[in-house]
Short mmCIF file of C-alpha atoms and ligand atoms in Angstrom, two decimals:
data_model
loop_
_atom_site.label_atom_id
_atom_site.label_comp_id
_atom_site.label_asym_id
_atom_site.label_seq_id
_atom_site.Cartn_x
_atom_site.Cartn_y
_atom_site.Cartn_z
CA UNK S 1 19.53 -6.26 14.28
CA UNK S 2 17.13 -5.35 17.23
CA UNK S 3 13.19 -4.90 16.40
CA UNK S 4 11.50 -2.42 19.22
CA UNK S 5 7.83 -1.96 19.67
CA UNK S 6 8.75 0.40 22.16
CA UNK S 7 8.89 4.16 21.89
CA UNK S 8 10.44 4.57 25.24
CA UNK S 9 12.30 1.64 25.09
CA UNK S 10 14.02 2.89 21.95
CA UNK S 11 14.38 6.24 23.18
CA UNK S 12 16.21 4.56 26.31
CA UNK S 13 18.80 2.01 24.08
CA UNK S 14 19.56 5.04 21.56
CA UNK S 15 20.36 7.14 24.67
CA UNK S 16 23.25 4.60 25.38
CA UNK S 17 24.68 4.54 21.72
CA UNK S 18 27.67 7.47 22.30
CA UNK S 19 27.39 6.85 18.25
CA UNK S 20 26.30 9.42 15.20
CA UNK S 21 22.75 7.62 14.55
CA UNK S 22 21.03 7.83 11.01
CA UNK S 23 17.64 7.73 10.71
CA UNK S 24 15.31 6.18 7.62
CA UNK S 25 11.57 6.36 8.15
CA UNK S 26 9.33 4.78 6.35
CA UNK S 27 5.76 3.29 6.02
CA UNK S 28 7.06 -0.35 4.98
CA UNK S 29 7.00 -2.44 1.27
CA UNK S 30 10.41 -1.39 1.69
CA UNK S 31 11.65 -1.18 -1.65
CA UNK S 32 14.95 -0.23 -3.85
CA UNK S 33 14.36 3.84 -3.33
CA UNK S 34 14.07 2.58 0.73
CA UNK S 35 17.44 0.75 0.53
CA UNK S 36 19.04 3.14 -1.13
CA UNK S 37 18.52 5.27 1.97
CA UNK S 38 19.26 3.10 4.34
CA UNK S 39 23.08 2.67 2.29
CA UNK S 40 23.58 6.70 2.63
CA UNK S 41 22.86 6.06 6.13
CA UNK S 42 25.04 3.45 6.46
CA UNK S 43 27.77 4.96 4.89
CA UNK S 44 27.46 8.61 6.69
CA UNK S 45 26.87 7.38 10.74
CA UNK S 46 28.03 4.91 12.87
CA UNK S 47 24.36 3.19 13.86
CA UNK S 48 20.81 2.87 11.35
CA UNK S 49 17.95 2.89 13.13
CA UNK S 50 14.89 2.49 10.35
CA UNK S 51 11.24 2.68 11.18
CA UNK S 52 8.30 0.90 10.00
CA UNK S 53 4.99 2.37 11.19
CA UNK S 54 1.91 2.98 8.49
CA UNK S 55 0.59 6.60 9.91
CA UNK S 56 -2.81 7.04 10.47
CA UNK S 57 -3.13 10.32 10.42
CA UNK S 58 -1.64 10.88 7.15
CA UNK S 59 -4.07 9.29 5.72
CA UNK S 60 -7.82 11.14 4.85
CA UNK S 61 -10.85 10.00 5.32
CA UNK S 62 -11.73 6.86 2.45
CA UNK S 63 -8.03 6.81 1.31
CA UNK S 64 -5.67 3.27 0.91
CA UNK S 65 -4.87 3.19 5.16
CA UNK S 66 -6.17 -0.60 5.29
CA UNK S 67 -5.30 -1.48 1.90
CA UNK S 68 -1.73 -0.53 2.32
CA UNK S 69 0.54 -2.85 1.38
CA UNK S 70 2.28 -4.04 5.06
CA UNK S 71 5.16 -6.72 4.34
CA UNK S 72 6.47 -7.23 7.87
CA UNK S 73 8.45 -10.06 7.62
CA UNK S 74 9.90 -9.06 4.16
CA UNK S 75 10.84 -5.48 5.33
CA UNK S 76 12.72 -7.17 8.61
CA UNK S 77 14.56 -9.19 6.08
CA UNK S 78 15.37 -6.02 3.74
CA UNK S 79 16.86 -4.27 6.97
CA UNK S 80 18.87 -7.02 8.57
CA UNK S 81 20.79 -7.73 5.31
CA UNK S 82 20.78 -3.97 4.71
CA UNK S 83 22.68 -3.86 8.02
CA UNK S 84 20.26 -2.13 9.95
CA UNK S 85 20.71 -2.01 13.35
CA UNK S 86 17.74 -1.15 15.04
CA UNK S 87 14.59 -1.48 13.35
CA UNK S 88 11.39 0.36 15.13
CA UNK S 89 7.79 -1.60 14.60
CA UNK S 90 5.72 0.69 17.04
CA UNK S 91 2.14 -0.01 17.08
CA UNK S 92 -1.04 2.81 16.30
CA UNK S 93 -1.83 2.92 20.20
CA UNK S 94 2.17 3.40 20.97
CA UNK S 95 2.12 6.43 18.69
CA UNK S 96 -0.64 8.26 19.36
CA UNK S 97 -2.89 9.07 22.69
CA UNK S 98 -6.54 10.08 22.44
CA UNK S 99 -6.59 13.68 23.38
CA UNK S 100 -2.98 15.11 21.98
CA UNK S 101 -1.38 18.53 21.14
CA UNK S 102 -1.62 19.08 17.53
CA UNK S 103 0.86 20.28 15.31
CA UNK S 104 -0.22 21.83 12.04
CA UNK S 105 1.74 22.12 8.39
CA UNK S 106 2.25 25.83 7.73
CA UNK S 107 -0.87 27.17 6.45
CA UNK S 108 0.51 27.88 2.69
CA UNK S 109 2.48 25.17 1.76
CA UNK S 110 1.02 22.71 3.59
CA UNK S 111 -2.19 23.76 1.39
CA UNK S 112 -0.84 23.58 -1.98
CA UNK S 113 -0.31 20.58 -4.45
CA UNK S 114 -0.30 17.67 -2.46
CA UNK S 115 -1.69 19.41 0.55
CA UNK S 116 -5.01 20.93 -1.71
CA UNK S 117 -5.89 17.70 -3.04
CA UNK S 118 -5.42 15.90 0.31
CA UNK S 119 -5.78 18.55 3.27
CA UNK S 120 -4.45 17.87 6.46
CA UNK S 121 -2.01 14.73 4.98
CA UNK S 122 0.62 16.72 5.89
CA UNK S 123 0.16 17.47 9.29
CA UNK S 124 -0.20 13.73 10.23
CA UNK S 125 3.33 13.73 8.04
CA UNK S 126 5.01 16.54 10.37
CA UNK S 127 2.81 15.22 13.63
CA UNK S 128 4.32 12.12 13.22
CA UNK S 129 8.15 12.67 11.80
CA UNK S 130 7.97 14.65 14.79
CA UNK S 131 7.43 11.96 17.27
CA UNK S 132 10.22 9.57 15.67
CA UNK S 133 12.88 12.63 15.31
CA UNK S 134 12.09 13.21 19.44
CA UNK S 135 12.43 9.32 20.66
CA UNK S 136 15.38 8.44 17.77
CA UNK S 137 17.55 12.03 18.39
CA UNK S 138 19.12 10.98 15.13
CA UNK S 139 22.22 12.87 13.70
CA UNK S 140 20.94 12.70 10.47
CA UNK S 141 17.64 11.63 8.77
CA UNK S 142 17.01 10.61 4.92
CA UNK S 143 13.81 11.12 2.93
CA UNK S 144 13.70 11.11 -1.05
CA UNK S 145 13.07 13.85 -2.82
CA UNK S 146 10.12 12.16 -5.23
CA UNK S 147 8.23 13.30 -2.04
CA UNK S 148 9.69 16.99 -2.74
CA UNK S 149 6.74 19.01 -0.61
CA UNK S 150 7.10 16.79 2.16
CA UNK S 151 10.66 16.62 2.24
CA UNK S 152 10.69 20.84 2.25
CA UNK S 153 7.89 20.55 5.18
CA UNK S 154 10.07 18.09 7.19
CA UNK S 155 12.76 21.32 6.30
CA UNK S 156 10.64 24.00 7.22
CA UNK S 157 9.63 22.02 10.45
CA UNK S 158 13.32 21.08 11.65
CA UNK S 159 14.50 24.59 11.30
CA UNK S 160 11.39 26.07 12.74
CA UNK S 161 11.41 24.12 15.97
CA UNK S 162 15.51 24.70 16.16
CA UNK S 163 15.61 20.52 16.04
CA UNK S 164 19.13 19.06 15.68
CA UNK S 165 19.11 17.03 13.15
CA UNK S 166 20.51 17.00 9.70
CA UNK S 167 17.66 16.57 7.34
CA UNK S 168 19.54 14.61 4.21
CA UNK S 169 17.42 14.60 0.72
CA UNK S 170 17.92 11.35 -1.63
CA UNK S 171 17.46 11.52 -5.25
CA UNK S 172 14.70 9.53 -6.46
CA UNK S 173 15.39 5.72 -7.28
CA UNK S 174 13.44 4.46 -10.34
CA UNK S 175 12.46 1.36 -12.55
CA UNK S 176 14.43 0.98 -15.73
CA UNK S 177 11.50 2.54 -17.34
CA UNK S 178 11.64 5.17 -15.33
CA UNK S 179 8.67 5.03 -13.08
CA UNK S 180 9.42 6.09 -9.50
CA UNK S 181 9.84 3.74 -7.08
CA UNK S 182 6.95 3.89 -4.57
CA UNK S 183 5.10 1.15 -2.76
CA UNK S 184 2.24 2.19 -3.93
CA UNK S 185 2.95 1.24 -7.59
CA UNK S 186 2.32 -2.41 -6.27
CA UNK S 187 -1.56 -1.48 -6.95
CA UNK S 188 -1.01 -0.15 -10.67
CA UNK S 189 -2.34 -3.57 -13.17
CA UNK S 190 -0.37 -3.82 -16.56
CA UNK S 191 -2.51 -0.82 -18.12
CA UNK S 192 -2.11 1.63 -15.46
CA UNK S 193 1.27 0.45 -14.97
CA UNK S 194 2.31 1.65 -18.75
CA UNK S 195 -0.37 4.49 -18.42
CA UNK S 196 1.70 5.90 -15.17
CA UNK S 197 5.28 5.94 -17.29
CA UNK S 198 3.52 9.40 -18.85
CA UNK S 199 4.48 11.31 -15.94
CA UNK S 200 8.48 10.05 -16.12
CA UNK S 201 7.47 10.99 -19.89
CA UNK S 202 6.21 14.25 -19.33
CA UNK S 203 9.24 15.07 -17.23
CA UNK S 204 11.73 14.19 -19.71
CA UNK S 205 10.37 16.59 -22.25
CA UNK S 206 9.84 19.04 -20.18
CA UNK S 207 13.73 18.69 -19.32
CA UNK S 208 14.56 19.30 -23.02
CA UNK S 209 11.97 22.35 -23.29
CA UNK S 210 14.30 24.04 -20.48
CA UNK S 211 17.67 22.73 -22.06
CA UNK S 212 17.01 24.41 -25.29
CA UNK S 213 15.96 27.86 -23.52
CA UNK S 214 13.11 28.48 -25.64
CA UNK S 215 9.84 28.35 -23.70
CA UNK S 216 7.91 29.49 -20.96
CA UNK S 217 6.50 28.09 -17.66
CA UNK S 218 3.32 27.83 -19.42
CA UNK S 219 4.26 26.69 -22.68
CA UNK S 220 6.02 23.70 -20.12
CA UNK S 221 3.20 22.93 -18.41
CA UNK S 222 0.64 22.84 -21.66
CA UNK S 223 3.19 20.49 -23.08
CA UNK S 224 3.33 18.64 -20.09
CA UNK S 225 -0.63 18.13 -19.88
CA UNK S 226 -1.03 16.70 -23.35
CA UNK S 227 1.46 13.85 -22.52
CA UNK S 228 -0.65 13.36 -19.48
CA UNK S 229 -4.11 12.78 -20.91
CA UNK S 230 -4.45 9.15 -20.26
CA UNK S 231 -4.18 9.93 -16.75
CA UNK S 232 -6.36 12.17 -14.11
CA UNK S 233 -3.70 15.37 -13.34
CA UNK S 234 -4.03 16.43 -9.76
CA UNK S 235 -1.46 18.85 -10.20
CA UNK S 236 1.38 19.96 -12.97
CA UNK S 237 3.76 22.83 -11.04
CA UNK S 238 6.59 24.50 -11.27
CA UNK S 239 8.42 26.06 -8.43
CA UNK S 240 11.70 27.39 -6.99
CA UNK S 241 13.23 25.64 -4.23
CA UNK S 242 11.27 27.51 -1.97
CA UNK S 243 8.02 26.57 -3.37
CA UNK S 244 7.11 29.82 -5.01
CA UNK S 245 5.28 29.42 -8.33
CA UNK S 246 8.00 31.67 -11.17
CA UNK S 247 7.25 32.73 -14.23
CA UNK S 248 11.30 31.95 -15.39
CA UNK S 249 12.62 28.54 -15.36
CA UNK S 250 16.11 29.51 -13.16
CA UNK S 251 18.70 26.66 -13.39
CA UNK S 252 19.77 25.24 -10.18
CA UNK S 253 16.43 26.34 -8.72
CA UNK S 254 13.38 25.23 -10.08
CA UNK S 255 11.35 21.94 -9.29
CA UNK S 256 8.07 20.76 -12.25
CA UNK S 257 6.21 18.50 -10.26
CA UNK S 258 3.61 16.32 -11.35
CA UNK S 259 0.79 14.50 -9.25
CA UNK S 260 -1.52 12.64 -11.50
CA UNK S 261 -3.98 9.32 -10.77
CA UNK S 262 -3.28 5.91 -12.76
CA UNK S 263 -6.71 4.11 -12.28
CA UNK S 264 -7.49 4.77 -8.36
CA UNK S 265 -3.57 5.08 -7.90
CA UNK S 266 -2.09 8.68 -6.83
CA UNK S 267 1.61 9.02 -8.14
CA UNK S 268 3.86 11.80 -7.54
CA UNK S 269 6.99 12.51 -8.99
CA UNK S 270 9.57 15.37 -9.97
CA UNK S 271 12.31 16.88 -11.75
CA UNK S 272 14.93 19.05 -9.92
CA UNK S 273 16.46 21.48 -12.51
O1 LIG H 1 7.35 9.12 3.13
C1 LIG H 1 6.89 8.31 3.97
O2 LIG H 1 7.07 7.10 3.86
C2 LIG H 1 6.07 8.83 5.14
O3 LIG H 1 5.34 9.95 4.78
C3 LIG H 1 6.92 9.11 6.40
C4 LIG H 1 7.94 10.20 6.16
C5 LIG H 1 7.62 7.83 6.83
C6 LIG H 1 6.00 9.56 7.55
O4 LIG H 1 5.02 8.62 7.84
#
């Protein structure tokens, strides 16, 4: 496995590789969810080329950037006995100039959910998957859909600026509990940490609501909410695939997603029906 600091440099090796090349980014704690990734990637292209790099500008004003958890050596470990074969460690200053050109989520669903409670996270999320989907070129790239707005922003972005890539969605890995994998659950103590199964909770029920046909969106979501209450909801939705709110659960196209806080911890998860 090769470690790069170097933007250009990468951009220069990867330019040599005649090879399909998949892509995994990530922000590091690499965990079971991450590997899982990195194995489609594996499987699907000829070269994996995974990225470590903790985003500033994802990341508003007072939230976790300096307390995120940052397990260099080991995430290189994860990815050389995943079979990685180039692993990309660029630094802040690498990344990002002082006086750039700006590139902004689209102005609805880059606002909603996620994007109301923090505003602007995902433009630093598009900004920057747009910087490593220019200097990797992959052939395809892997995110998990527990981030489901961000994966349909990365979407919307790759087929608005006509990029060639093949954007590949990963279902979501979880505990045996259920909990989502995420790196932030490594800041949840024991009582937030049974507190946060709710959500998984929540989800499950809701599941049966729709498989026995007999309720509405809202009678889903007030159902939801009451399983919640130990925990601070940011958000209980449910969309289509295109991130429309409906009225009708349609099967085959409707997401419930759930963002709720577990003491100062913001989880996010979903359920793809
Ligand atoms: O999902 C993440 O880990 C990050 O948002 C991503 C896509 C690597 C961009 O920093």
């Amino acid at each position: 496995m090769r470690v790069v600091h170097s933007p250009l440099e990468l951009q220069r090796l990867l330019k040599e590789e005649p090879k399909s090349v998949g892509f995994v980014p990530t922000m590091g704690a690499l965990h079971l969810g991450h590997r899982t990734l990195i194995e489609a990637a594996k499987k699907a292209n000829d070269i994996v080329v995974v990225s470590i790099f903790v985003n500033p500008t994802q990341f508003l004003e007072g939230e976790d950037l300096d307390a995120y958890p940052r397990k260099e050596e080991a995430d290189k470990k994860v990815c050389e006995l995943s079979g990685v074969d180039y692993l990309f460690y660029p630094t802040v200053e690498s990344m990002y100039g002082t006086d750039e050109v700006s590139l902004n989520a689209p102005n609805i669903r880059g606002y909603i959910m996620e994007g109301t409670s923090r505003p602007g996270h995902f433009s630093g999320v598009l900004t920057v998957v747009n910087k490593l989907l220019n200097i990797v070129s992959p052939t395809r790239a892997y995110f998990g859909k527990k981030d489901a707005q961000q994966l349909m922003l990365i979407e919307t972005m790759a087929a608005n600026l006509f990029m060639d890539v093949e954007i590949v969605p990963m279902d979501t890995v979880r505990e045996k509990d259920g909990l989502a994998m995420s790196s932030r659950n490594a800041y949840l103590n024991t009582q937030e940490r049974v507190e946060a199964l709710n959500i998984i909770k929540s989800l499950r029920v809701a599941t049966q609501m729709v498989m026995r046909q007999e309720c509405s969106v809202d009678e889903i979501r007030e159902k939801m909410l009451e399983i919640l209450v130990p925990l601070e909801v940011e958000y209980v939705t449910i969309v289509n695939r295109a991130f429309e709110p409906i009225e009708k659960i349609e099967i085959g196209n409707t997401i419930i997603l759930v963002e709720a806080i577990s003491g100062s911890t913001r989880l996010l998860d979903n359920i793809w029906i």
